[in-house]
XYZ file of C-alpha atoms in Angstrom:
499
model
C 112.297 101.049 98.859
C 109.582 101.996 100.407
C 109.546 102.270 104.697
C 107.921 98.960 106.688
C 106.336 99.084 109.451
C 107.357 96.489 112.324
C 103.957 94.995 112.199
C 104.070 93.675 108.785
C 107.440 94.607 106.972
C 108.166 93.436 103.393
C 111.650 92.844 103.866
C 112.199 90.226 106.821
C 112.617 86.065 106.869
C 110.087 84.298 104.161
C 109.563 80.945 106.424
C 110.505 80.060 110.142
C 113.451 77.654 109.611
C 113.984 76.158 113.652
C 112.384 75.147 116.051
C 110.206 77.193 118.610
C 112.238 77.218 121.333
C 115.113 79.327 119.831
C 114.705 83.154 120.375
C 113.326 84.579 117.691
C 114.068 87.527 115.352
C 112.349 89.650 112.833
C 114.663 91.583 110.435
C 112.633 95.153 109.219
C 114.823 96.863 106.115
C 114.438 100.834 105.670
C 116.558 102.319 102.662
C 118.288 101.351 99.346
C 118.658 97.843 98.129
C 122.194 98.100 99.750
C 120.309 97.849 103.011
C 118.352 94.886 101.463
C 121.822 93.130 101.279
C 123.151 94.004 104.775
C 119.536 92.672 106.445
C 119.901 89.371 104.565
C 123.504 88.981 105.347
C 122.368 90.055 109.218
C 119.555 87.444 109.072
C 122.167 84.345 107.748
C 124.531 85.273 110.696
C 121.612 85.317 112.733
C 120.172 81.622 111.986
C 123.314 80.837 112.014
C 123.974 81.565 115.210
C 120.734 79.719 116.539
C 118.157 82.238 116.212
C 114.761 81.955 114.660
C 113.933 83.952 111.465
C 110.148 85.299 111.187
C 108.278 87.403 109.333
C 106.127 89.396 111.787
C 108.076 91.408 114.456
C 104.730 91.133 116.541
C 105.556 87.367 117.069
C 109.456 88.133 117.367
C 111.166 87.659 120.704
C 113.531 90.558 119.182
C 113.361 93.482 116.634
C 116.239 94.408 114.327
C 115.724 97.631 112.142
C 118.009 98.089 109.539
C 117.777 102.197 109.389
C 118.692 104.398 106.602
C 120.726 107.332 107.060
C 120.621 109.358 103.958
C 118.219 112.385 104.310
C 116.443 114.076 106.820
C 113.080 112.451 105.555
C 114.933 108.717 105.732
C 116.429 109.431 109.008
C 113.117 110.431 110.426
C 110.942 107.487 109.065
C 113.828 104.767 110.755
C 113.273 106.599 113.739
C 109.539 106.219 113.410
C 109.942 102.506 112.765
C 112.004 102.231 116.148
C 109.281 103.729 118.122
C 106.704 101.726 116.545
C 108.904 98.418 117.022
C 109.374 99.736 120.924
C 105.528 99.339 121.125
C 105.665 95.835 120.702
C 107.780 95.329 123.736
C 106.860 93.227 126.583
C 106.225 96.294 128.844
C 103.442 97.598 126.375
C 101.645 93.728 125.751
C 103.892 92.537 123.547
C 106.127 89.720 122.897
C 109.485 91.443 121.796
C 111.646 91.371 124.452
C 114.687 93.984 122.445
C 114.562 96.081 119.861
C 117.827 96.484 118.166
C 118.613 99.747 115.547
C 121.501 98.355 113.250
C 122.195 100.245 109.408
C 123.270 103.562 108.514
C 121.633 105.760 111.125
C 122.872 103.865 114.082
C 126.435 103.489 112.412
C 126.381 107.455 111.630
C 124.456 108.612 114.737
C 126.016 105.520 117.521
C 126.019 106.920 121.061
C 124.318 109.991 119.994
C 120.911 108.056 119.180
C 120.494 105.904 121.627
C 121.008 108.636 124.232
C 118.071 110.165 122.158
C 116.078 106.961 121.624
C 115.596 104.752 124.746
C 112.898 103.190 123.412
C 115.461 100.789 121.455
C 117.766 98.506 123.566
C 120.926 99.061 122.272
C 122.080 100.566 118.879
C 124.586 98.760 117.016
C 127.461 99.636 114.303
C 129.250 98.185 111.323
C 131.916 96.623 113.703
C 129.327 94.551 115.513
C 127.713 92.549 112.423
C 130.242 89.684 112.355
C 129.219 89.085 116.167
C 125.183 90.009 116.068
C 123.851 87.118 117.140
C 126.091 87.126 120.443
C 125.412 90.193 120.775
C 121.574 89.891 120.417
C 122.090 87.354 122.798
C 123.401 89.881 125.535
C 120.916 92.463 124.905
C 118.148 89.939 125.331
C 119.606 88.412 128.729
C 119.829 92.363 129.897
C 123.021 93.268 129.229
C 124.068 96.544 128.904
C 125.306 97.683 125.193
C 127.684 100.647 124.964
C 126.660 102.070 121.999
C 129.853 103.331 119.623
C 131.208 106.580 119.099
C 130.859 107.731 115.730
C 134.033 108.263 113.688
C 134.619 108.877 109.765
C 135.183 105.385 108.397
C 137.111 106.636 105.693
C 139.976 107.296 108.044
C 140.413 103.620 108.856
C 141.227 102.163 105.503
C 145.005 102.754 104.063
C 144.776 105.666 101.920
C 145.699 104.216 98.688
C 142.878 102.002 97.093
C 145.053 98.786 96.288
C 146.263 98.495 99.936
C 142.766 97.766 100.813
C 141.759 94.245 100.201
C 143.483 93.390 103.026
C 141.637 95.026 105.300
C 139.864 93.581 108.533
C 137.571 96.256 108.901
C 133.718 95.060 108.938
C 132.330 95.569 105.547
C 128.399 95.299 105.652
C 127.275 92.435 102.933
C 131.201 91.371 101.657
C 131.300 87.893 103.549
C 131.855 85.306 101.415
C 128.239 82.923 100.228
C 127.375 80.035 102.250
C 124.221 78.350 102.957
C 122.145 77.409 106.115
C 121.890 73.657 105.977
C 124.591 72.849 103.821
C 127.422 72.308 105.630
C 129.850 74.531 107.397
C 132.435 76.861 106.146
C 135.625 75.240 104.541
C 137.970 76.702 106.395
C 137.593 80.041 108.909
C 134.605 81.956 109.629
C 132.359 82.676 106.427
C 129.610 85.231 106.625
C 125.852 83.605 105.307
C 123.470 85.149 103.434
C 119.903 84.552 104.200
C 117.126 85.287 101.499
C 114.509 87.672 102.982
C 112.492 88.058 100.054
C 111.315 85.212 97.473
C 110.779 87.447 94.629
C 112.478 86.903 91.141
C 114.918 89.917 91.652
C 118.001 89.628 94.333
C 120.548 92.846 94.954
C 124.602 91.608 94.462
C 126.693 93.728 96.031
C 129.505 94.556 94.170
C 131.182 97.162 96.659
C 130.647 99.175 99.560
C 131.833 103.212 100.515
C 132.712 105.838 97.704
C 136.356 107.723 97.666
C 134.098 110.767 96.332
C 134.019 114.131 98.157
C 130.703 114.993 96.392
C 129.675 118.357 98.974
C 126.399 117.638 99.541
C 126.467 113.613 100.809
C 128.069 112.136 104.351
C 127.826 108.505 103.083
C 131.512 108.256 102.822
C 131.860 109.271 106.336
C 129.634 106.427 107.735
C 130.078 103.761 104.992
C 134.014 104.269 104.533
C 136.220 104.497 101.201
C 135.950 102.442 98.383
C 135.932 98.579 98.641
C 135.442 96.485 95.971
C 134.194 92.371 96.794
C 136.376 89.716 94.559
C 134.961 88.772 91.533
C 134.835 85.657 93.104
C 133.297 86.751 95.768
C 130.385 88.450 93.542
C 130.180 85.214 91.057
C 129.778 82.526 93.436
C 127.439 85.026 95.621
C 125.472 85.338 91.927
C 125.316 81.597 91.352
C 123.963 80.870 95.124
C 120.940 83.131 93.776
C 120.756 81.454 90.892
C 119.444 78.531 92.790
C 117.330 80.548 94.994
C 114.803 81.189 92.416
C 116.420 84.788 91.495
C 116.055 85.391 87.769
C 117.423 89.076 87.775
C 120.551 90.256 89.690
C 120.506 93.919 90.610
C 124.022 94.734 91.177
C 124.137 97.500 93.620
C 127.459 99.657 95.133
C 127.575 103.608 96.066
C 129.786 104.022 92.986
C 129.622 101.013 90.330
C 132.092 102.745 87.693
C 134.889 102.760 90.653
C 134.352 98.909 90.562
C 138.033 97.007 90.527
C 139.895 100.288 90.834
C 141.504 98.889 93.935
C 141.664 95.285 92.956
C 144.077 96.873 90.409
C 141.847 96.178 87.078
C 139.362 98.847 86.169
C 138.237 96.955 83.656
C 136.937 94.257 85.899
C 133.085 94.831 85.537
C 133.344 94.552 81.911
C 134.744 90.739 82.033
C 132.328 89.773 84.495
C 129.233 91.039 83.012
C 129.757 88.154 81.062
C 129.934 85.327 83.402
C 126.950 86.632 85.888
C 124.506 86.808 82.777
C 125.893 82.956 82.184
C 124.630 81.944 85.688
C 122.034 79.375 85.376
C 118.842 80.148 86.612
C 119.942 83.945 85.436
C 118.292 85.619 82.894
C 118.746 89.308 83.483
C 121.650 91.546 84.905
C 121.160 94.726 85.993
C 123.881 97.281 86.662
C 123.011 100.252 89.019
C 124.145 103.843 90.173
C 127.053 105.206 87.406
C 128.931 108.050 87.769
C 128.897 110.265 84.611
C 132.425 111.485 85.067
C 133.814 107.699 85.575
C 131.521 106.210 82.615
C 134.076 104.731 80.240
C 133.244 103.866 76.818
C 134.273 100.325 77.209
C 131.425 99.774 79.966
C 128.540 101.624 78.196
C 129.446 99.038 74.924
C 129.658 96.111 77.866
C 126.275 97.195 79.433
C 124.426 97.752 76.446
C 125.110 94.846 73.837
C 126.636 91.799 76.482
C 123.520 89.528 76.080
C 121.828 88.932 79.704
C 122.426 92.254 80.613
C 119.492 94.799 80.109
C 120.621 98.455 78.585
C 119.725 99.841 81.622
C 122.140 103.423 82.601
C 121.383 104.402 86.364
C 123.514 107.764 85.857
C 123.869 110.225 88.181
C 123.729 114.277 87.383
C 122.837 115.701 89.925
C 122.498 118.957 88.340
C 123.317 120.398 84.689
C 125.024 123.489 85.479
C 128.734 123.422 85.461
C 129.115 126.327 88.702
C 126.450 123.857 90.340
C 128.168 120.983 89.704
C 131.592 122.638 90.814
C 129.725 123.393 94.386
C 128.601 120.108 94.594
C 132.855 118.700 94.259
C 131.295 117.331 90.841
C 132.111 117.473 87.131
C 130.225 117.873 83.775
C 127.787 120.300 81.794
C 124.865 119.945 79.199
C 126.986 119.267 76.244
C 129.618 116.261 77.924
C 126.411 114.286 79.749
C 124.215 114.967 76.536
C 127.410 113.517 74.527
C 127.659 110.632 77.549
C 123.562 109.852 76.826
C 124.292 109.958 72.719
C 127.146 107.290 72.993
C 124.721 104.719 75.246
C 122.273 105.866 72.671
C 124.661 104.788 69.251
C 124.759 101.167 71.386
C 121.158 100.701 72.446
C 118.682 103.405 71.070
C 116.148 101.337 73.308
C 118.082 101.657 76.859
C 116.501 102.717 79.901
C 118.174 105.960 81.497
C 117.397 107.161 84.781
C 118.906 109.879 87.456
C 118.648 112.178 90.088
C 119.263 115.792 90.465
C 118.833 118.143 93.182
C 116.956 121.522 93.150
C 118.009 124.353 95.387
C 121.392 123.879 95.948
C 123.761 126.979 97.731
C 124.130 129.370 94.719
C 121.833 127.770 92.393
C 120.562 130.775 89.948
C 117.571 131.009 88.062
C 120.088 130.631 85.261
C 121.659 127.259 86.762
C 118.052 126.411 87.274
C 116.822 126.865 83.668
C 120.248 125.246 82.772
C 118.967 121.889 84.311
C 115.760 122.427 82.770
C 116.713 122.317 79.280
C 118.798 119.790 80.185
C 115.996 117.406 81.189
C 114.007 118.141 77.984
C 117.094 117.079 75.838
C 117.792 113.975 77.773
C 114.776 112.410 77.404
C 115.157 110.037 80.297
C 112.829 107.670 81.558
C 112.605 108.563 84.948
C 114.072 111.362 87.102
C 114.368 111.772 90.723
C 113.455 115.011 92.253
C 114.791 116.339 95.711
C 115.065 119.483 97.068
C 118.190 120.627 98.817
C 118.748 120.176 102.784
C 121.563 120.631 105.056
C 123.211 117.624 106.047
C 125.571 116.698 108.845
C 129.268 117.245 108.493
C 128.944 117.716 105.106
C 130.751 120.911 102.691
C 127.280 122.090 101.618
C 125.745 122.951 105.279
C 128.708 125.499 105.818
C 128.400 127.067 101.902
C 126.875 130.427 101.718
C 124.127 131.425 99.162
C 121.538 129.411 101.086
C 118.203 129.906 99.240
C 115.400 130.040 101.849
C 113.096 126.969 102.459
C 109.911 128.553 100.468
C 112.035 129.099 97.113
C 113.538 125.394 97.317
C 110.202 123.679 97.442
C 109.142 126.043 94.165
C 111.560 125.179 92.386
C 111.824 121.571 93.623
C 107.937 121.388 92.588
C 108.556 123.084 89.412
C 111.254 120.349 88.044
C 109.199 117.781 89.338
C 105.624 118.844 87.421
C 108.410 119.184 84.545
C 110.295 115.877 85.009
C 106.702 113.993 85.665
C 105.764 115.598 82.197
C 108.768 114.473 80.382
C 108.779 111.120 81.511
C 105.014 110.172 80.542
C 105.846 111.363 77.236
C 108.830 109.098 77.292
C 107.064 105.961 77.940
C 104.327 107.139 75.301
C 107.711 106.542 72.859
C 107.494 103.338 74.148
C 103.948 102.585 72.423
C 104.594 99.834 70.088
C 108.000 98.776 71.278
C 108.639 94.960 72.105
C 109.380 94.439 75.457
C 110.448 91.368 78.012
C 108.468 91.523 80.989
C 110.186 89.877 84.675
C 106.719 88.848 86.674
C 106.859 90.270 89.951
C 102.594 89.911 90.944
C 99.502 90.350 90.458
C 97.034 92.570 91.351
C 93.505 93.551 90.805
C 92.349 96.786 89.008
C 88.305 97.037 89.289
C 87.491 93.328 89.497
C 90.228 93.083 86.305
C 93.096 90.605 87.837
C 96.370 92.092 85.824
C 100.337 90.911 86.048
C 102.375 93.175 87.451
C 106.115 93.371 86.018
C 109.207 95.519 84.953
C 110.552 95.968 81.364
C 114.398 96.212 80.948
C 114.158 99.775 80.867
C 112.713 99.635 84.240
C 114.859 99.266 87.024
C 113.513 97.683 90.541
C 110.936 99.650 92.311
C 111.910 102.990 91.264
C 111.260 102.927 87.700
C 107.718 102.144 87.116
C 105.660 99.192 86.215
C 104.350 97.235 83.238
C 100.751 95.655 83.477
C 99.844 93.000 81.567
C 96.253 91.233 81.522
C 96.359 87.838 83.846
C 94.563 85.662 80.769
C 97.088 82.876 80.536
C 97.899 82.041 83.858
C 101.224 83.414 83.897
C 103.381 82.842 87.197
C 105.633 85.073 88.963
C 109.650 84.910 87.703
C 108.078 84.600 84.182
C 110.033 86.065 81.507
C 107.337 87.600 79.135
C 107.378 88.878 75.605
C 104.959 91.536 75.180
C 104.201 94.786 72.847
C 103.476 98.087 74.597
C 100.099 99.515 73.629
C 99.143 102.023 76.355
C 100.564 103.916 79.279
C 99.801 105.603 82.799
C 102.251 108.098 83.712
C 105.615 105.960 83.407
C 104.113 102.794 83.635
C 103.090 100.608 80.933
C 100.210 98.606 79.427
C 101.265 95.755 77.152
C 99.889 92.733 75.806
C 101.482 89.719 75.688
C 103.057 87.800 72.594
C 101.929 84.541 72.215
């Protein structure tokens, strides 16, 4: 998603729920709709622990930032955001009397940032979200924080994957679904989920951490081995969103193909496909973030023809060349993902595919490079994420040799994206004719001409593209619209509606 400034962030508290005289607290999101779970889970424990919910941090009494840690460019706009929070601090005019860094960067980064941030009042890990509203409490009345030590999280789950449910480790967004105002918790501490955003689409978490050694990433590090919630857990989570108003779950996990690998079923995400589209309320289901090597035939049939979920394949290459793809601790070539892309194909010749690669890795040839290119005109995808190689922290890839030099991986990184931008326009000019379902998200107003704003199947949330429609029939967001595609703009889409 896209960064949010303190001042007016997207993703905080729709309505103020108490009274003024509890502290108050506005929640601002950076990152992945992962994030967008943790904040709202962060914002239930909150209120339910007596604070305030608002939606501008310039009227909060405290600041949380929810930071992302993945890149250098993410790291760099969640340290942006805590500076520009710090400005609305008592000391400068303000009202905020604490900002507080929470998320991946302070979890990754602990002591280390806030020696190198002051601005923010404390900095806060994973272990500290089951008691953030005590200690918000703390910071507020002056108390000194000691911000943690960063360790790899992966190292404090057993080893083998089945041994883990038992765990008592804090596991951002896994607490169990309650809601504010409807009683307490049945019996021990439940976590509460508070709805930041009254849009028609809602993130599920399915799991958290990744038991991949991929060379290039340091999520596992920060956000720990696999962990997979309950189906219970997930349904009833799915069903309290139902009555929120949500009409599309987004289920969202580093590594959805690993789901129920240490509940000891596999298979798990193919029975409950089922019973989330059957929520009431529910009309889509959305599966994100595959892993081609773990894509079983049994789940591409269960995404693409279980009615209620949209043929939708988030799949993640990463590259096309097999020496690439060895360098990055990964698997696969031209010929198994093209084969992976012609089975979801033989179920749903319509279904959205997207991915990401990355340009510029250690030992990436001109060869490996032309390799993913013909790749990407084969696969025909609808959209394809560009980035260009960077060191990261701790990771296998910073200490690899055959660095390519910072000049030669934005070339090629702008060369695959001109080619990837080309490739998917002329996808979604396919799509010209095609019947479509279009999820109301807005409106807007192009030239004085008020159009809906909305996503297709195909088109996953925020990422994907849009589809336009004219606003002639008063149409209301969380509408479910049947319309026929009859133009595009880049990957977006023009449609009319079906009466």
């Amino acid at each position: 998603m896209s960064t949010q400034t303190p001042a007016a962030p997207d993703q905080t508290a729709a309505t103020d729920h108490a009274g003024p005289d509890l502290l108050s607290v506005a929640m601002v999101t950076l990152g992945c709709a992962r994030n967008e779970v943790d904040s709202e889970e962060l914002a239930g424990r909150l209120e339910a622990g007596g604070f305030r919910l608002v939606d501008d941090a310039a009227e909060a009494d405290t600041v949380v930032v929810n930071t992302c840690g993945f890149v250098e460019a993410a790291k760099k706009d969640s340290v942006d955001t805590l500076l520009q929070a710090a400005d609305l601090k008592t000391e400068h005019g303000g009202r905020a009397q604490a900002v507080v860094a929470v998320g991946c960067l302070a979890e990754r980064y602990g002591k280390d940032l806030a020696e190198s941030l002051p601005e923010a009042d404390a900095v806060l890990g994973f272990d500290d979200y089951p008691e953030i509203a005590a200690r918000l409490r703390s910071i507020v009345a002056g108390e000194t924080h000691q911000a943690h030590t960063p360790q790899d999280r992966r190292r404090l789950l057993p080893i083998s994957p089945v041994d883990r449910a038992a765990t008592e480790l804090a596991v951002p967004g896994h607490g169990d679904v309650t809601t504010v105002g409807q009683g307490g918790p049945a019996t021990g501490p439940r976590a509460v989920r508070r709805r930041l955003d009254s849009g028609p689409m809602a993130p599920l978490k399915l799991a958290s951490g990744c038991d991949r050694r991929c060379s290039f990433c340091a999520i596992p590090a920060f956000r720990g081995s696999f962990v997979s919630r309950r189906p219970a857990d997930v349904l009833a989570e799915g069903r309290w969103l139902g009555t929120q108003g949500v009409r599309e779950l987004f289920l969202v996990s580093e590594n959805s193909t690993s789901y129920g690998k240490d509940l000891g079923d596999l298979r798990l995400l193919e029975t409950m496909l089922p019973e989330l589209a059957a929520i009431e309320g529910v009309d889509r289901v959305r599966v994100s973030y595959l892993q081609p090597a773990e894509t079983r035939p049994g789940l591409i049939e269960a995404i693409a023809t279980t009615p209620g979920v949209v043929p939708y394949f988030d799949l993640s290459f990463q590259h096309a060349s097999n020496a690439v793809l060895r360098r990055m601790r990964r698997f696969g070539d031209p010929e198994s993902f093209l084969g992976l892309l012609e089975q979801v194909r033989s179920f749903a010749p319509l279904a959205g595919v997207r991915s990401n690669v990355i340009v510029g890795f250690p030992g990436e040839s001109e060869d490996d490079l032309e390799t993913l290119c013909d790749f990407l005109v084969a696969a025909r995808m609808d959209v394809t994420g560009v980035f260009g190689y960077s060191d990261e922290d701790g990771t296998e890839a910073a200490r690899l040799d055959g660095k390519l030099d910072e000049d030669e991986v934005r070339a090629r990184t702008e060369h695959v994206t001109a080619l990837v931008e080309q490739l998917n326009a002329e996808r979604a000019e396919e799509r010209i004719g095609e019947r479509v379902e279009v999820l109301v998200e807005g409106l807007v107003d192009e030239d004085g001409d008020p159009l809906v704003a909305g996503r297709a199947a195909h088109q996953g949330p925020e990422v994907d593209g849009t589809t336009y429609l004219p606003d002639s029939t008063g149409l209301r967001i969380g509408d479910l619209v049947p319309a026929l595609v009859t133009g595009t703009d880049g990957v977006d889409l023009i449609a009319e509606e079906i009466r």
